[in-house]
C-alpha positions as MATLAB code, in Angstrom:
seq = 'MSFIRTFYGDIAPEQLGFTYSHEHIVCVPAYWQERDADDLLLDDKEKSQLDVQDFADLGGKTIVDATAVDYGRRVLDVAQISKETGIQIVGTAGFNKSFLWDGKIKPELKPIIGDFETYYEWIENTSINKLTEFVVNEVENGLEGTPYKAGQVKFGTGYNMITPLEEKTIRAVARAHHETKAPIHSHTEAGTMALEQIEILKQENIPLEYLSIGHMDRNLDPYYHKQVAKTGAFMSFDGIAKIKYAPESARIAAILYLVSEGFEDQILVSGDTARKTYYKHYGHGPGLEYIAKKWVPRFIDEANEKGFDGEKLVKKFFVDNPARCFTFKK';
ca = [
      82.929  -23.372  197.873;
      83.546  -26.509  199.961;
      86.820  -27.837  200.823;
      89.484  -29.674  203.284;
      92.917  -28.017  203.851;
      95.942  -30.376  203.845;
      99.550  -29.897  204.238;
      99.900  -30.496  200.047;
      96.585  -28.721  198.703;
      92.908  -28.254  199.420;
      90.624  -31.474  198.797;
      88.229  -32.358  198.561;
      85.589  -33.621  201.418;
      84.802  -37.419  199.725;
      88.966  -37.144  199.438;
      89.092  -37.499  202.992;
      88.599  -40.848  204.026;
      89.365  -42.760  207.355;
      91.051  -40.157  209.267;
      91.468  -40.429  213.106;
      90.823  -36.232  213.718;
      93.092  -35.206  216.893;
      96.642  -37.192  216.657;
     101.217  -35.621  217.638;
     102.781  -36.547  214.895;
     106.593  -35.170  215.894;
     106.672  -32.265  218.421;
     108.776  -31.593  220.788;
     106.756  -28.805  223.298;
     109.144  -26.726  224.872;
     107.384  -26.284  228.540;
     107.745  -30.653  228.214;
     111.517  -29.851  227.491;
     112.681  -27.061  230.073;
     111.148  -29.739  232.682;
     113.070  -32.851  231.176;
     110.067  -35.133  230.508;
     110.976  -37.510  227.830;
     107.917  -38.728  227.141;
     106.480  -35.775  226.321;
     108.761  -35.788  222.905;
     108.069  -37.227  219.699;
     111.431  -36.352  218.993;
     111.797  -39.163  216.575;
     110.835  -38.600  212.692;
     111.501  -42.309  212.178;
     109.720  -43.580  214.949;
     106.616  -42.162  213.808;
     106.946  -42.461  210.213;
     106.506  -46.730  211.409;
     103.685  -45.532  214.209;
     101.893  -43.244  210.809;
     102.922  -45.906  208.677;
     100.654  -48.500  210.501;
      97.841  -46.620  209.992;
      98.437  -46.337  206.444;
      98.805  -50.616  205.960;
      94.907  -50.703  207.673;
      93.624  -48.370  205.410;
      93.735  -44.847  206.568;
      94.746  -42.275  204.629;
      94.458  -39.163  207.028;
      95.952  -37.632  210.393;
      94.337  -34.449  211.835;
      97.723  -33.069  213.567;
      96.225  -30.857  216.665;
      99.916  -29.487  217.401;
      99.504  -25.544  218.021;
     102.472  -23.712  218.259;
     102.827  -23.936  221.917;
     103.590  -27.193  221.441;
     106.952  -27.621  219.692;
     105.197  -28.272  216.418;
     107.841  -29.752  213.811;
     106.014  -28.668  210.619;
     108.654  -30.114  207.779;
     108.864  -33.531  209.484;
     105.549  -33.950  209.407;
     105.132  -32.566  206.485;
     108.033  -35.993  205.178;
     105.980  -38.246  206.450;
     103.047  -37.019  204.852;
     104.518  -36.931  201.205;
     106.803  -40.863  202.255;
     103.730  -42.416  203.802;
     101.448  -40.708  201.796;
      98.557  -39.844  204.657;
      97.432  -37.113  204.774;
      97.752  -34.414  207.457;
      95.449  -31.174  208.955;
      97.645  -29.167  210.078;
      96.699  -25.940  213.428;
      97.151  -23.253  213.424;
      95.862  -21.587  216.990;
      97.083  -22.411  220.611;
      96.896  -24.622  223.832;
      96.067  -24.321  227.479;
      98.421  -21.431  229.244;
     100.226  -23.402  231.087;
     102.357  -23.965  228.564;
     103.327  -21.189  228.141;
     105.966  -20.722  230.607;
     107.491  -22.657  227.328;
     110.342  -20.485  225.882;
     109.877  -19.594  221.984;
     112.460  -21.618  219.783;
     114.152  -18.961  218.142;
     113.351  -19.874  214.680;
     109.509  -18.356  215.588;
     111.066  -14.721  216.982;
     111.991  -13.900  213.783;
     107.432  -14.358  212.694;
     106.467  -13.411  216.342;
     108.426  -11.254  217.826;
     111.784  -10.776  219.853;
     109.680  -12.277  223.295;
     110.764  -14.630  226.164;
     107.864  -16.991  226.244;
     104.533  -17.453  224.958;
     103.168  -15.946  227.779;
     104.778  -13.217  227.484;
     104.074  -12.842  223.729;
     100.424  -13.538  224.160;
      99.680  -11.305  227.333;
     102.056   -8.425  225.429;
     100.305   -8.415  222.334;
      96.517   -7.341  220.865;
      94.219   -9.915  220.282;
      94.217   -8.214  216.310;
      96.828   -9.187  215.443;
      97.008  -12.729  217.173;
      94.213  -13.220  215.365;
      96.595  -12.195  211.987;
      99.615  -13.834  213.251;
      96.312  -17.528  213.322;
      94.571  -16.007  209.900;
      98.787  -16.183  208.582;
      99.043  -20.288  209.680;
      95.887  -21.118  206.806;
      96.613  -18.789  204.474;
      99.572  -19.349  203.939;
     101.865  -21.732  206.288;
     103.189  -22.712  209.324;
     105.814  -21.711  210.968;
     107.026  -19.765  207.852;
     106.589  -23.228  206.400;
     104.636  -23.464  202.986;
     102.038  -26.213  205.176;
      98.929  -24.453  205.562;
      97.109  -25.463  208.895;
      93.540  -26.748  207.803;
      92.271  -25.634  211.672;
      92.107  -22.812  214.355;
      92.820  -24.551  217.858;
      92.647  -22.918  221.609;
      93.084  -24.546  224.852;
      91.023  -23.789  228.356;
      92.597  -25.256  231.827;
      90.898  -27.678  234.471;
      87.616  -26.288  235.044;
      88.976  -21.729  233.893;
      89.466  -20.605  231.889;
      92.139  -17.788  232.199;
      91.988  -14.273  231.130;
      94.713  -15.128  228.225;
      93.119  -18.056  227.441;
      90.215  -15.979  225.988;
      91.844  -13.541  224.624;
      92.943  -17.058  222.129;
      89.828  -17.882  222.368;
      88.644  -15.037  220.268;
      91.898  -14.603  218.531;
      90.949  -17.931  217.366;
      87.047  -17.435  216.248;
      88.103  -14.165  215.030;
      90.161  -16.031  212.670;
      88.141  -18.034  211.895;
      85.467  -15.568  210.571;
      88.229  -14.372  208.449;
      89.727  -18.213  207.120;
      86.631  -20.254  207.392;
      88.662  -23.001  208.786;
      87.238  -24.945  211.043;
      87.955  -24.655  215.171;
      89.162  -27.264  217.231;
      88.892  -26.984  221.308;
      90.918  -28.551  223.307;
      89.699  -29.376  227.277;
      91.716  -29.715  230.264;
      90.156  -33.577  231.278;
      86.537  -32.632  229.343;
      86.233  -29.561  231.798;
      84.992  -25.733  230.936;
      82.892  -26.586  227.552;
      79.062  -25.128  227.754;
      81.758  -22.099  228.435;
      83.991  -22.524  226.095;
      81.017  -22.352  223.926;
      79.100  -19.339  225.758;
      82.723  -17.056  224.983;
      82.101  -18.660  221.045;
      78.353  -16.693  221.476;
      79.645  -13.569  222.276;
      82.011  -13.834  218.836;
      79.115  -14.963  217.156;
      80.037  -18.262  215.580;
      78.365  -21.187  214.514;
      79.321  -24.122  216.463;
      79.017  -26.193  213.830;
      82.374  -25.459  212.327;
      83.493  -26.556  216.321;
      85.049  -29.332  216.834;
      85.403  -30.379  221.036;
      88.437  -32.201  222.171;
      89.387  -34.748  225.409;
      84.905  -35.374  225.622;
      86.312  -39.020  227.296;
      87.960  -37.771  229.673;
      84.949  -36.101  231.952;
      82.564  -39.043  231.213;
      79.029  -37.429  232.274;
      76.318  -38.418  229.940;
      74.210  -35.315  230.899;
      77.120  -32.774  230.062;
      77.721  -35.130  227.160;
      74.119  -34.396  226.099;
      74.280  -30.971  226.753;
      76.885  -29.980  224.747;
      75.560  -32.506  222.062;
      72.520  -30.060  222.051;
      74.600  -27.320  220.334;
      75.368  -28.520  217.073;
      79.154  -29.069  218.643;
      81.418  -32.061  217.457;
      82.351  -33.914  220.368;
      85.808  -35.673  219.823;
      85.823  -38.958  221.644;
      89.897  -38.797  221.697;
      91.434  -40.682  224.544;
      90.631  -44.101  223.241;
      93.691  -47.111  224.434;
      93.966  -45.253  227.863;
      92.771  -47.376  230.228;
      94.498  -45.193  232.976;
      91.735  -42.150  232.361;
      88.607  -45.021  231.749;
      88.120  -48.607  230.074;
      87.240  -49.130  226.702;
      83.965  -50.160  228.234;
      82.729  -46.759  229.898;
      84.302  -44.729  226.459;
      81.909  -47.135  224.244;
      78.309  -46.803  226.375;
      79.271  -43.183  226.539;
      79.610  -42.503  222.491;
      75.850  -45.528  222.305;
      74.463  -42.537  224.861;
      74.945  -40.071  222.280;
      74.310  -42.937  219.334;
      70.762  -43.254  221.179;
      70.000  -39.721  221.744;
      70.396  -38.718  217.738;
      74.280  -37.501  218.218;
      75.307  -39.621  216.009;
      76.577  -37.512  213.323;
      78.259  -35.530  215.871;
      80.775  -38.186  216.412;
      84.438  -38.525  216.409;
      87.274  -40.508  217.779;
      91.141  -40.387  218.284;
      93.554  -41.644  219.966;
      95.517  -37.892  221.078;
      99.132  -40.441  220.924;
     100.604  -37.509  222.508;
     104.082  -39.768  224.053;
     106.120  -41.748  223.948;
     104.597  -43.865  225.645;
     101.442  -44.308  223.713;
     103.254  -44.903  220.684;
     104.695  -48.226  219.153;
     107.562  -47.167  217.788;
     108.964  -46.024  220.827;
     108.236  -47.121  224.049;
     105.758  -50.910  222.734;
     102.711  -48.928  223.935;
      99.400  -49.232  221.958;
     100.881  -47.160  218.585;
      98.734  -45.756  215.770;
      97.465  -48.914  214.065;
      96.063  -49.445  217.197;
      92.195  -48.251  216.528;
      92.303  -49.331  213.513;
      92.642  -52.828  214.508;
      91.520  -53.667  217.634;
      89.515  -50.186  218.926;
      86.779  -51.023  215.665;
      86.214  -54.095  215.484;
      85.069  -54.463  219.968;
      83.277  -50.768  219.577;
      81.841  -52.800  216.106;
      80.921  -55.878  218.131;
      79.181  -54.158  221.130;
      77.324  -51.886  219.070;
      75.427  -54.840  217.048;
      74.724  -56.992  220.372;
      72.854  -53.461  221.837;
      71.064  -53.564  218.370;
      73.056  -50.373  217.007;
      74.276  -50.856  213.014;
      78.413  -51.137  214.757;
      80.053  -50.685  211.096;
      77.239  -47.606  209.767;
      78.303  -45.858  213.273;
      82.034  -46.406  212.070;
      81.971  -45.836  209.226;
      80.124  -41.663  210.262;
      82.687  -41.531  213.031;
      86.138  -42.227  211.126;
      84.634  -41.024  207.830;
      81.308  -38.834  207.380;
      81.805  -36.665  209.803;
      85.084  -35.893  209.375;
      84.441  -35.003  206.459;
      82.312  -32.140  207.075;
      84.052  -31.552  210.648;
      86.826  -30.632  208.675;
      85.368  -28.640  205.989;
      85.727  -25.289  204.823;
      82.818  -23.455  203.984;
      83.286  -20.311  202.375;
];
């Protein structure tokens, strides 16, 4: 049976609808909180909800909340936003990149994972099998002891490197996939180490069509993108509106290159909106409405100008591809 797991139950893939494939909605990462990095603390449920409502008003149906346990989830707030806006939420079990693990574990997590001071201490001193059990439990029973279950499992790696503990979490997440069949998502730092991540997953016998790789547009290298795409993995272009990294023309050119090479069924698009200044209702930024309201029409224009069917591609990137990517195939 194939299904997609949301906070309020499993749905058929065709019920997913227009989807942002990598976002953050309410989260207070310990690492950033301890460093007074206020811009990275999405700590106001009501303001976040206004942005989610904007997305809903534009016809959005689903948001994949890519916030793992080490990034300060606020599960109950996100669940309430889902209920009040009607937007389906796909939650995330697993881990992020290792530099975040210096953050202190919040007290309410300790009864679940043990009396560790930091995420680093927990991951270093816990076996792969125990970490796997933790991830499986969040998929099958609920995130952080809540009834809201994860719909994907995640790992992350650093810039141009994979540390031994990051490899440990990759293997734990891979083994959790084998037990649950949950789709896998990876964080790449600045779009690096995707092929190296894939090699570890191959060692764990992961079918790569279950994998989506984040932040591919932080490394706008067409040759590299093609090598990743040839493995069969989904590729997430999730830096839309972040002009400080690259203009939209460069992202669109990279996407259309992959389309021209036959990989249009592996592309996902989202915003990774993880700062107050990215949100409309926190810091007057582009907000969750930006992609649906402004980027999609521009993409259609550019795609059509270059001889592609822009509307058809948008449906693939936001509806058809997410419906396959986030499906459990048991």
